[in-house]
mmCIF file with all atom_site columns, C-alpha atoms in Angstrom:
data_model
loop_
_atom_site.group_PDB
_atom_site.id
_atom_site.type_symbol
_atom_site.label_atom_id
_atom_site.label_alt_id
_atom_site.label_comp_id
_atom_site.label_asym_id
_atom_site.label_entity_id
_atom_site.label_seq_id
_atom_site.pdbx_PDB_ins_code
_atom_site.Cartn_x
_atom_site.Cartn_y
_atom_site.Cartn_z
_atom_site.occupancy
_atom_site.B_iso_or_equiv
_atom_site.pdbx_formal_charge
_atom_site.auth_seq_id
_atom_site.auth_comp_id
_atom_site.auth_asym_id
_atom_site.auth_atom_id
_atom_site.pdbx_PDB_model_num
ATOM 1   C CA . UNK P 1 1   ? -27.315 21.324  23.378  1.00 55.00 ? 1   UNK P CA 1
ATOM 2   C CA . UNK P 1 2   ? -25.764 21.787  19.936  1.00 55.00 ? 2   UNK P CA 1
ATOM 3   C CA . UNK P 1 3   ? -22.414 21.124  21.634  1.00 55.00 ? 3   UNK P CA 1
ATOM 4   C CA . UNK P 1 4   ? -23.532 17.981  23.068  1.00 57.00 ? 4   UNK P CA 1
ATOM 5   C CA . UNK P 1 5   ? -24.510 17.053  20.191  1.00 50.00 ? 5   UNK P CA 1
ATOM 6   C CA . UNK P 1 6   ? -21.691 17.852  18.133  1.00 58.00 ? 6   UNK P CA 1
ATOM 7   C CA . UNK P 1 7   ? -19.529 15.893  20.834  1.00 56.00 ? 7   UNK P CA 1
ATOM 8   C CA . UNK P 1 8   ? -21.719 12.595  20.518  1.00 50.00 ? 8   UNK P CA 1
ATOM 9   C CA . UNK P 1 9   ? -21.468 12.797  16.744  1.00 45.00 ? 9   UNK P CA 1
ATOM 10  C CA . UNK P 1 10  ? -17.693 12.876  16.840  1.00 53.00 ? 10  UNK P CA 1
ATOM 11  C CA . UNK P 1 11  ? -17.692 10.115  19.400  1.00 54.00 ? 11  UNK P CA 1
ATOM 12  C CA . UNK P 1 12  ? -19.944 7.964   17.368  1.00 53.00 ? 12  UNK P CA 1
ATOM 13  C CA . UNK P 1 13  ? -18.241 8.347   13.779  1.00 48.00 ? 13  UNK P CA 1
ATOM 14  C CA . UNK P 1 14  ? -14.958 6.630   14.482  1.00 51.00 ? 14  UNK P CA 1
ATOM 15  C CA . UNK P 1 15  ? -16.828 3.471   15.931  1.00 47.00 ? 15  UNK P CA 1
ATOM 16  C CA . UNK P 1 16  ? -19.237 3.451   12.327  1.00 41.00 ? 16  UNK P CA 1
ATOM 17  C CA . UNK P 1 17  ? -16.240 3.556   10.561  1.00 42.00 ? 17  UNK P CA 1
ATOM 18  C CA . UNK P 1 18  ? -14.308 0.960   12.124  1.00 44.00 ? 18  UNK P CA 1
ATOM 19  C CA . UNK P 1 19  ? -17.966 -1.195  11.870  1.00 44.00 ? 19  UNK P CA 1
ATOM 20  C CA . UNK P 1 20  ? -18.261 -0.338  7.943   1.00 47.00 ? 20  UNK P CA 1
ATOM 21  C CA . UNK P 1 21  ? -14.476 -0.975  7.348   1.00 70.00 ? 21  UNK P CA 1
ATOM 22  C CA . UNK P 1 22  ? -14.664 -4.465  9.103   1.00 77.00 ? 22  UNK P CA 1
ATOM 23  C CA . UNK P 1 23  ? -17.457 -5.344  7.112   1.00 76.00 ? 23  UNK P CA 1
ATOM 24  C CA . UNK P 1 24  ? -16.159 -3.939  3.905   1.00 76.00 ? 24  UNK P CA 1
ATOM 25  C CA . UNK P 1 25  ? -12.867 -6.649  4.926   1.00 72.00 ? 25  UNK P CA 1
ATOM 26  C CA . UNK P 1 26  ? -15.548 -9.665  4.833   1.00 75.00 ? 26  UNK P CA 1
ATOM 27  C CA . UNK P 1 27  ? -16.907 -8.386  1.913   1.00 78.00 ? 27  UNK P CA 1
ATOM 28  C CA . UNK P 1 28  ? -13.795 -8.186  0.104   1.00 68.00 ? 28  UNK P CA 1
ATOM 29  C CA . UNK P 1 29  ? -12.683 -11.523 1.660   1.00 74.00 ? 29  UNK P CA 1
ATOM 30  C CA . UNK P 1 30  ? -15.825 -13.234 0.887   1.00 72.00 ? 30  UNK P CA 1
ATOM 31  C CA . UNK P 1 31  ? -15.540 -11.758 -2.855  1.00 69.00 ? 31  UNK P CA 1
ATOM 32  C CA . UNK P 1 32  ? -11.891 -13.296 -2.756  1.00 65.00 ? 32  UNK P CA 1
ATOM 33  C CA . UNK P 1 33  ? -12.787 -16.950 -1.880  1.00 70.00 ? 33  UNK P CA 1
ATOM 34  C CA . UNK P 1 34  ? -15.397 -17.051 -4.976  1.00 70.00 ? 34  UNK P CA 1
ATOM 35  C CA . UNK P 1 35  ? -12.585 -16.964 -7.508  1.00 66.00 ? 35  UNK P CA 1
ATOM 36  C CA . UNK P 1 36  ? -9.938  -19.215 -8.501  1.00 69.00 ? 36  UNK P CA 1
ATOM 37  C CA . UNK P 1 37  ? -6.694  -18.083 -6.538  1.00 70.00 ? 37  UNK P CA 1
ATOM 38  C CA . UNK P 1 38  ? -4.768  -17.461 -9.477  1.00 74.00 ? 38  UNK P CA 1
ATOM 39  C CA . UNK P 1 39  ? -7.515  -15.775 -11.297 1.00 70.00 ? 39  UNK P CA 1
ATOM 40  C CA . UNK P 1 40  ? -6.133  -11.756 -12.358 1.00 78.00 ? 40  UNK P CA 1
ATOM 41  C CA . UNK P 1 41  ? -10.019 -10.892 -11.325 1.00 75.00 ? 41  UNK P CA 1
ATOM 42  C CA . UNK P 1 42  ? -8.140  -11.291 -7.416  1.00 75.00 ? 42  UNK P CA 1
ATOM 43  C CA . UNK P 1 43  ? -5.933  -8.840  -8.039  1.00 80.00 ? 43  UNK P CA 1
ATOM 44  C CA . UNK P 1 44  ? -7.559  -5.478  -7.203  1.00 84.00 ? 44  UNK P CA 1
ATOM 45  C CA . UNK P 1 45  ? -9.050  -7.493  -4.268  1.00 84.00 ? 45  UNK P CA 1
ATOM 46  C CA . UNK P 1 46  ? -5.648  -8.672  -2.887  1.00 86.00 ? 46  UNK P CA 1
ATOM 47  C CA . UNK P 1 47  ? -4.121  -5.195  -3.155  1.00 87.00 ? 47  UNK P CA 1
ATOM 48  C CA . UNK P 1 48  ? -7.207  -4.011  -1.534  1.00 88.00 ? 48  UNK P CA 1
ATOM 49  C CA . UNK P 1 49  ? -6.703  -6.325  1.526   1.00 87.00 ? 49  UNK P CA 1
ATOM 50  C CA . UNK P 1 50  ? -3.017  -5.847  1.983   1.00 89.00 ? 50  UNK P CA 1
ATOM 51  C CA . UNK P 1 51  ? -3.573  -1.885  1.651   1.00 89.00 ? 51  UNK P CA 1
ATOM 52  C CA . UNK P 1 52  ? -6.193  -2.150  4.394   1.00 89.00 ? 52  UNK P CA 1
ATOM 53  C CA . UNK P 1 53  ? -4.015  -4.292  6.840   1.00 88.00 ? 53  UNK P CA 1
ATOM 54  C CA . UNK P 1 54  ? -0.704  -2.395  6.067   1.00 88.00 ? 54  UNK P CA 1
ATOM 55  C CA . UNK P 1 55  ? -0.749  -0.612  9.115   1.00 88.00 ? 55  UNK P CA 1
ATOM 56  C CA . UNK P 1 56  ? -2.894  -2.765  11.199  1.00 88.00 ? 56  UNK P CA 1
ATOM 57  C CA . UNK P 1 57  ? -1.369  -5.978  10.508  1.00 89.00 ? 57  UNK P CA 1
ATOM 58  C CA . UNK P 1 58  ? 1.959   -5.994  8.223   1.00 91.00 ? 58  UNK P CA 1
ATOM 59  C CA . UNK P 1 59  ? 1.886   -9.620  8.329   1.00 93.00 ? 59  UNK P CA 1
ATOM 60  C CA . UNK P 1 60  ? -1.269  -9.907  7.039   1.00 90.00 ? 60  UNK P CA 1
ATOM 61  C CA . UNK P 1 61  ? -0.619  -7.297  4.424   1.00 91.00 ? 61  UNK P CA 1
ATOM 62  C CA . UNK P 1 62  ? 2.666   -9.140  3.228   1.00 92.00 ? 62  UNK P CA 1
ATOM 63  C CA . UNK P 1 63  ? 0.715   -12.329 2.822   1.00 92.00 ? 63  UNK P CA 1
ATOM 64  C CA . UNK P 1 64  ? -1.735  -10.789 0.653   1.00 89.00 ? 64  UNK P CA 1
ATOM 65  C CA . UNK P 1 65  ? 0.531   -8.629  -1.452  1.00 91.00 ? 65  UNK P CA 1
ATOM 66  C CA . UNK P 1 66  ? 2.626   -11.666 -1.828  1.00 92.00 ? 66  UNK P CA 1
ATOM 67  C CA . UNK P 1 67  ? -0.341  -13.628 -3.276  1.00 89.00 ? 67  UNK P CA 1
ATOM 68  C CA . UNK P 1 68  ? -0.624  -10.874 -5.785  1.00 89.00 ? 68  UNK P CA 1
ATOM 69  C CA . UNK P 1 69  ? 2.950   -10.360 -6.843  1.00 90.00 ? 69  UNK P CA 1
ATOM 70  C CA . UNK P 1 70  ? 2.750   -13.400 -9.385  1.00 89.00 ? 70  UNK P CA 1
ATOM 71  C CA . UNK P 1 71  ? -0.927  -12.804 -10.595 1.00 88.00 ? 71  UNK P CA 1
ATOM 72  C CA . UNK P 1 72  ? 0.794   -9.196  -11.526 1.00 88.00 ? 72  UNK P CA 1
ATOM 73  C CA . UNK P 1 73  ? 3.762   -10.244 -12.889 1.00 87.00 ? 73  UNK P CA 1
ATOM 74  C CA . UNK P 1 74  ? 2.105   -12.910 -15.115 1.00 88.00 ? 74  UNK P CA 1
ATOM 75  C CA . UNK P 1 75  ? -0.626  -10.611 -16.356 1.00 85.00 ? 75  UNK P CA 1
ATOM 76  C CA . UNK P 1 76  ? 2.246   -7.996  -17.423 1.00 85.00 ? 76  UNK P CA 1
ATOM 77  C CA . UNK P 1 77  ? 0.347   -5.661  -15.086 1.00 84.00 ? 77  UNK P CA 1
ATOM 78  C CA . UNK P 1 78  ? 3.426   -2.583  -14.518 1.00 88.00 ? 78  UNK P CA 1
ATOM 79  C CA . UNK P 1 79  ? 0.638   -0.556  -12.435 1.00 88.00 ? 79  UNK P CA 1
ATOM 80  C CA . UNK P 1 80  ? -0.386  -3.256  -10.339 1.00 89.00 ? 80  UNK P CA 1
ATOM 81  C CA . UNK P 1 81  ? 3.291   -5.055  -10.135 1.00 92.00 ? 81  UNK P CA 1
ATOM 82  C CA . UNK P 1 82  ? 4.639   -1.399  -8.703  1.00 92.00 ? 82  UNK P CA 1
ATOM 83  C CA . UNK P 1 83  ? 1.735   -0.983  -6.599  1.00 93.00 ? 83  UNK P CA 1
ATOM 84  C CA . UNK P 1 84  ? 1.785   -4.702  -5.112  1.00 92.00 ? 84  UNK P CA 1
ATOM 85  C CA . UNK P 1 85  ? 5.881   -4.235  -4.498  1.00 93.00 ? 85  UNK P CA 1
ATOM 86  C CA . UNK P 1 86  ? 5.273   -1.226  -2.943  1.00 93.00 ? 86  UNK P CA 1
ATOM 87  C CA . UNK P 1 87  ? 2.898   -2.519  -0.152  1.00 94.00 ? 87  UNK P CA 1
ATOM 88  C CA . UNK P 1 88  ? 5.181   -5.502  -0.118  1.00 95.00 ? 88  UNK P CA 1
ATOM 89  C CA . UNK P 1 89  ? 8.500   -2.903  0.672   1.00 94.00 ? 89  UNK P CA 1
ATOM 90  C CA . UNK P 1 90  ? 6.256   -0.844  3.108   1.00 93.00 ? 90  UNK P CA 1
ATOM 91  C CA . UNK P 1 91  ? 4.789   -3.980  5.051   1.00 94.00 ? 91  UNK P CA 1
ATOM 92  C CA . UNK P 1 92  ? 8.636   -5.950  4.683   1.00 93.00 ? 92  UNK P CA 1
ATOM 93  C CA . UNK P 1 93  ? 9.758   -2.594  6.437   1.00 92.00 ? 93  UNK P CA 1
ATOM 94  C CA . UNK P 1 94  ? 7.314   -2.584  9.152   1.00 91.00 ? 94  UNK P CA 1
ATOM 95  C CA . UNK P 1 95  ? 8.250   -5.627  10.439  1.00 90.00 ? 95  UNK P CA 1
ATOM 96  C CA . UNK P 1 96  ? 12.093  -4.677  10.104  1.00 88.00 ? 96  UNK P CA 1
ATOM 97  C CA . UNK P 1 97  ? 13.022  -6.968  7.064   1.00 89.00 ? 97  UNK P CA 1
ATOM 98  C CA . UNK P 1 98  ? 15.018  -3.982  5.511   1.00 86.00 ? 98  UNK P CA 1
ATOM 99  C CA . UNK P 1 99  ? 17.077  -6.010  2.990   1.00 87.00 ? 99  UNK P CA 1
ATOM 100 C CA . UNK P 1 100 ? 13.683  -7.261  1.195   1.00 90.00 ? 100 UNK P CA 1
ATOM 101 C CA . UNK P 1 101 ? 12.109  -3.981  1.781   1.00 90.00 ? 101 UNK P CA 1
ATOM 102 C CA . UNK P 1 102 ? 14.468  -2.436  -0.343  1.00 89.00 ? 102 UNK P CA 1
ATOM 103 C CA . UNK P 1 103 ? 14.477  -4.815  -2.880  1.00 90.00 ? 103 UNK P CA 1
ATOM 104 C CA . UNK P 1 104 ? 10.836  -4.268  -3.304  1.00 93.00 ? 104 UNK P CA 1
ATOM 105 C CA . UNK P 1 105 ? 10.617  -0.749  -3.009  1.00 92.00 ? 105 UNK P CA 1
ATOM 106 C CA . UNK P 1 106 ? 13.277  -0.373  -5.854  1.00 90.00 ? 106 UNK P CA 1
ATOM 107 C CA . UNK P 1 107 ? 11.535  -3.082  -7.817  1.00 91.00 ? 107 UNK P CA 1
ATOM 108 C CA . UNK P 1 108 ? 8.089   -1.173  -7.124  1.00 93.00 ? 108 UNK P CA 1
ATOM 109 C CA . UNK P 1 109 ? 10.166  2.300   -8.947  1.00 91.00 ? 109 UNK P CA 1
ATOM 110 C CA . UNK P 1 110 ? 11.553  0.087   -11.696 1.00 90.00 ? 110 UNK P CA 1
ATOM 111 C CA . UNK P 1 111 ? 7.522   -1.094  -12.505 1.00 91.00 ? 111 UNK P CA 1
ATOM 112 C CA . UNK P 1 112 ? 6.208   2.518   -11.919 1.00 91.00 ? 112 UNK P CA 1
ATOM 113 C CA . UNK P 1 113 ? 8.801   3.846   -14.693 1.00 89.00 ? 113 UNK P CA 1
ATOM 114 C CA . UNK P 1 114 ? 7.403   1.458   -17.111 1.00 89.00 ? 114 UNK P CA 1
ATOM 115 C CA . UNK P 1 115 ? 4.015   3.192   -16.606 1.00 90.00 ? 115 UNK P CA 1
ATOM 116 C CA . UNK P 1 116 ? 4.571   6.831   -17.271 1.00 85.00 ? 116 UNK P CA 1
ATOM 117 C CA . UNK P 1 117 ? 2.285   7.323   -14.447 1.00 87.00 ? 117 UNK P CA 1
ATOM 118 C CA . UNK P 1 118 ? 3.903   10.389  -12.575 1.00 89.00 ? 118 UNK P CA 1
ATOM 119 C CA . UNK P 1 119 ? 1.893   9.975   -9.429  1.00 89.00 ? 119 UNK P CA 1
ATOM 120 C CA . UNK P 1 120 ? 2.602   6.111   -8.940  1.00 88.00 ? 120 UNK P CA 1
ATOM 121 C CA . UNK P 1 121 ? 6.287   7.045   -9.685  1.00 88.00 ? 121 UNK P CA 1
ATOM 122 C CA . UNK P 1 122 ? 5.705   9.803   -7.152  1.00 88.00 ? 122 UNK P CA 1
ATOM 123 C CA . UNK P 1 123 ? 4.295   7.753   -4.598  1.00 88.00 ? 123 UNK P CA 1
ATOM 124 C CA . UNK P 1 124 ? 6.943   4.633   -5.012  1.00 89.00 ? 124 UNK P CA 1
ATOM 125 C CA . UNK P 1 125 ? 9.582   7.337   -4.196  1.00 86.00 ? 125 UNK P CA 1
ATOM 126 C CA . UNK P 1 126 ? 7.646   8.657   -1.467  1.00 87.00 ? 126 UNK P CA 1
ATOM 127 C CA . UNK P 1 127 ? 7.769   5.029   0.185   1.00 88.00 ? 127 UNK P CA 1
ATOM 128 C CA . UNK P 1 128 ? 11.383  4.513   -0.735  1.00 86.00 ? 128 UNK P CA 1
ATOM 129 C CA . UNK P 1 129 ? 12.269  8.127   0.473   1.00 82.00 ? 129 UNK P CA 1
ATOM 130 C CA . UNK P 1 130 ? 10.372  6.978   3.939   1.00 84.00 ? 130 UNK P CA 1
ATOM 131 C CA . UNK P 1 131 ? 12.408  3.832   4.009   1.00 85.00 ? 131 UNK P CA 1
ATOM 132 C CA . UNK P 1 132 ? 15.524  5.396   3.830   1.00 80.00 ? 132 UNK P CA 1
ATOM 133 C CA . UNK P 1 133 ? 14.894  8.205   5.850   1.00 78.00 ? 133 UNK P CA 1
ATOM 134 C CA . UNK P 1 134 ? 13.699  5.312   8.752   1.00 80.00 ? 134 UNK P CA 1
ATOM 135 C CA . UNK P 1 135 ? 17.009  3.417   8.198   1.00 78.00 ? 135 UNK P CA 1
ATOM 136 C CA . UNK P 1 136 ? 19.023  6.431   8.549   1.00 70.00 ? 136 UNK P CA 1
ATOM 137 C CA . UNK P 1 137 ? 20.005  7.045   5.015   1.00 64.00 ? 137 UNK P CA 1
ATOM 138 C CA . UNK P 1 138 ? 19.368  10.872  4.834   1.00 58.00 ? 138 UNK P CA 1
ATOM 139 C CA . UNK P 1 139 ? 21.578  11.943  2.029   1.00 63.00 ? 139 UNK P CA 1
ATOM 140 C CA . UNK P 1 140 ? 19.837  9.144   -0.043  1.00 62.00 ? 140 UNK P CA 1
ATOM 141 C CA . UNK P 1 141 ? 16.550  10.103  1.143   1.00 56.00 ? 141 UNK P CA 1
ATOM 142 C CA . UNK P 1 142 ? 17.424  13.523  -0.031  1.00 62.00 ? 142 UNK P CA 1
ATOM 143 C CA . UNK P 1 143 ? 18.026  12.336  -3.354  1.00 66.00 ? 143 UNK P CA 1
ATOM 144 C CA . UNK P 1 144 ? 14.880  10.133  -4.076  1.00 59.00 ? 144 UNK P CA 1
ATOM 145 C CA . UNK P 1 145 ? 12.838  13.394  -2.692  1.00 59.00 ? 145 UNK P CA 1
ATOM 146 C CA . UNK P 1 146 ? 14.568  15.646  -5.121  1.00 63.00 ? 146 UNK P CA 1
ATOM 147 C CA . UNK P 1 147 ? 14.334  13.244  -8.094  1.00 63.00 ? 147 UNK P CA 1
ATOM 148 C CA . UNK P 1 148 ? 10.776  12.839  -6.806  1.00 56.00 ? 148 UNK P CA 1
ATOM 149 C CA . UNK P 1 149 ? 10.225  16.705  -6.869  1.00 57.00 ? 149 UNK P CA 1
ATOM 150 C CA . UNK P 1 150 ? 11.453  16.771  -10.456 1.00 57.00 ? 150 UNK P CA 1
ATOM 151 C CA . UNK P 1 151 ? 8.608   13.932  -11.576 1.00 53.00 ? 151 UNK P CA 1
ATOM 152 C CA . UNK P 1 152 ? 5.901   16.391  -9.491  1.00 49.00 ? 152 UNK P CA 1
ATOM 153 C CA . UNK P 1 153 ? 7.064   18.981  -11.862 1.00 49.00 ? 153 UNK P CA 1
ATOM 154 C CA . UNK P 1 154 ? 6.663   17.334  -15.405 1.00 48.00 ? 154 UNK P CA 1
#
């Protein structure tokens, strides 16, 4: 009996998570519509939507991140700029736009260096490492991962 209950629970949880995620997306999009499109208040909402859609719909993630990029630049927020650039790099990589992806990912690393946030820099370096690995740059990938490991130890 307990076994059947556990199996039923495991089958229901993914459905509940999917519905909750769609509800969260709808709430964030509704909040986004309440602000002026160039408002700094939209920045975390756009980042959340870009992050949510990164693996589901990279084109939509790119659209949200492209909306967030000028806002992060104008507000001189290096943390947001690094996050948005990383999301743009990954979204464009998933769409096969490799030159754009490389540009955004290197910009993300530059912005992350300005923050002195080792976790953010590590995440940006990891994303560039994934890009290089996927695109056949094994030697460059090892160099990025080596730099990342030095950052994590510091």
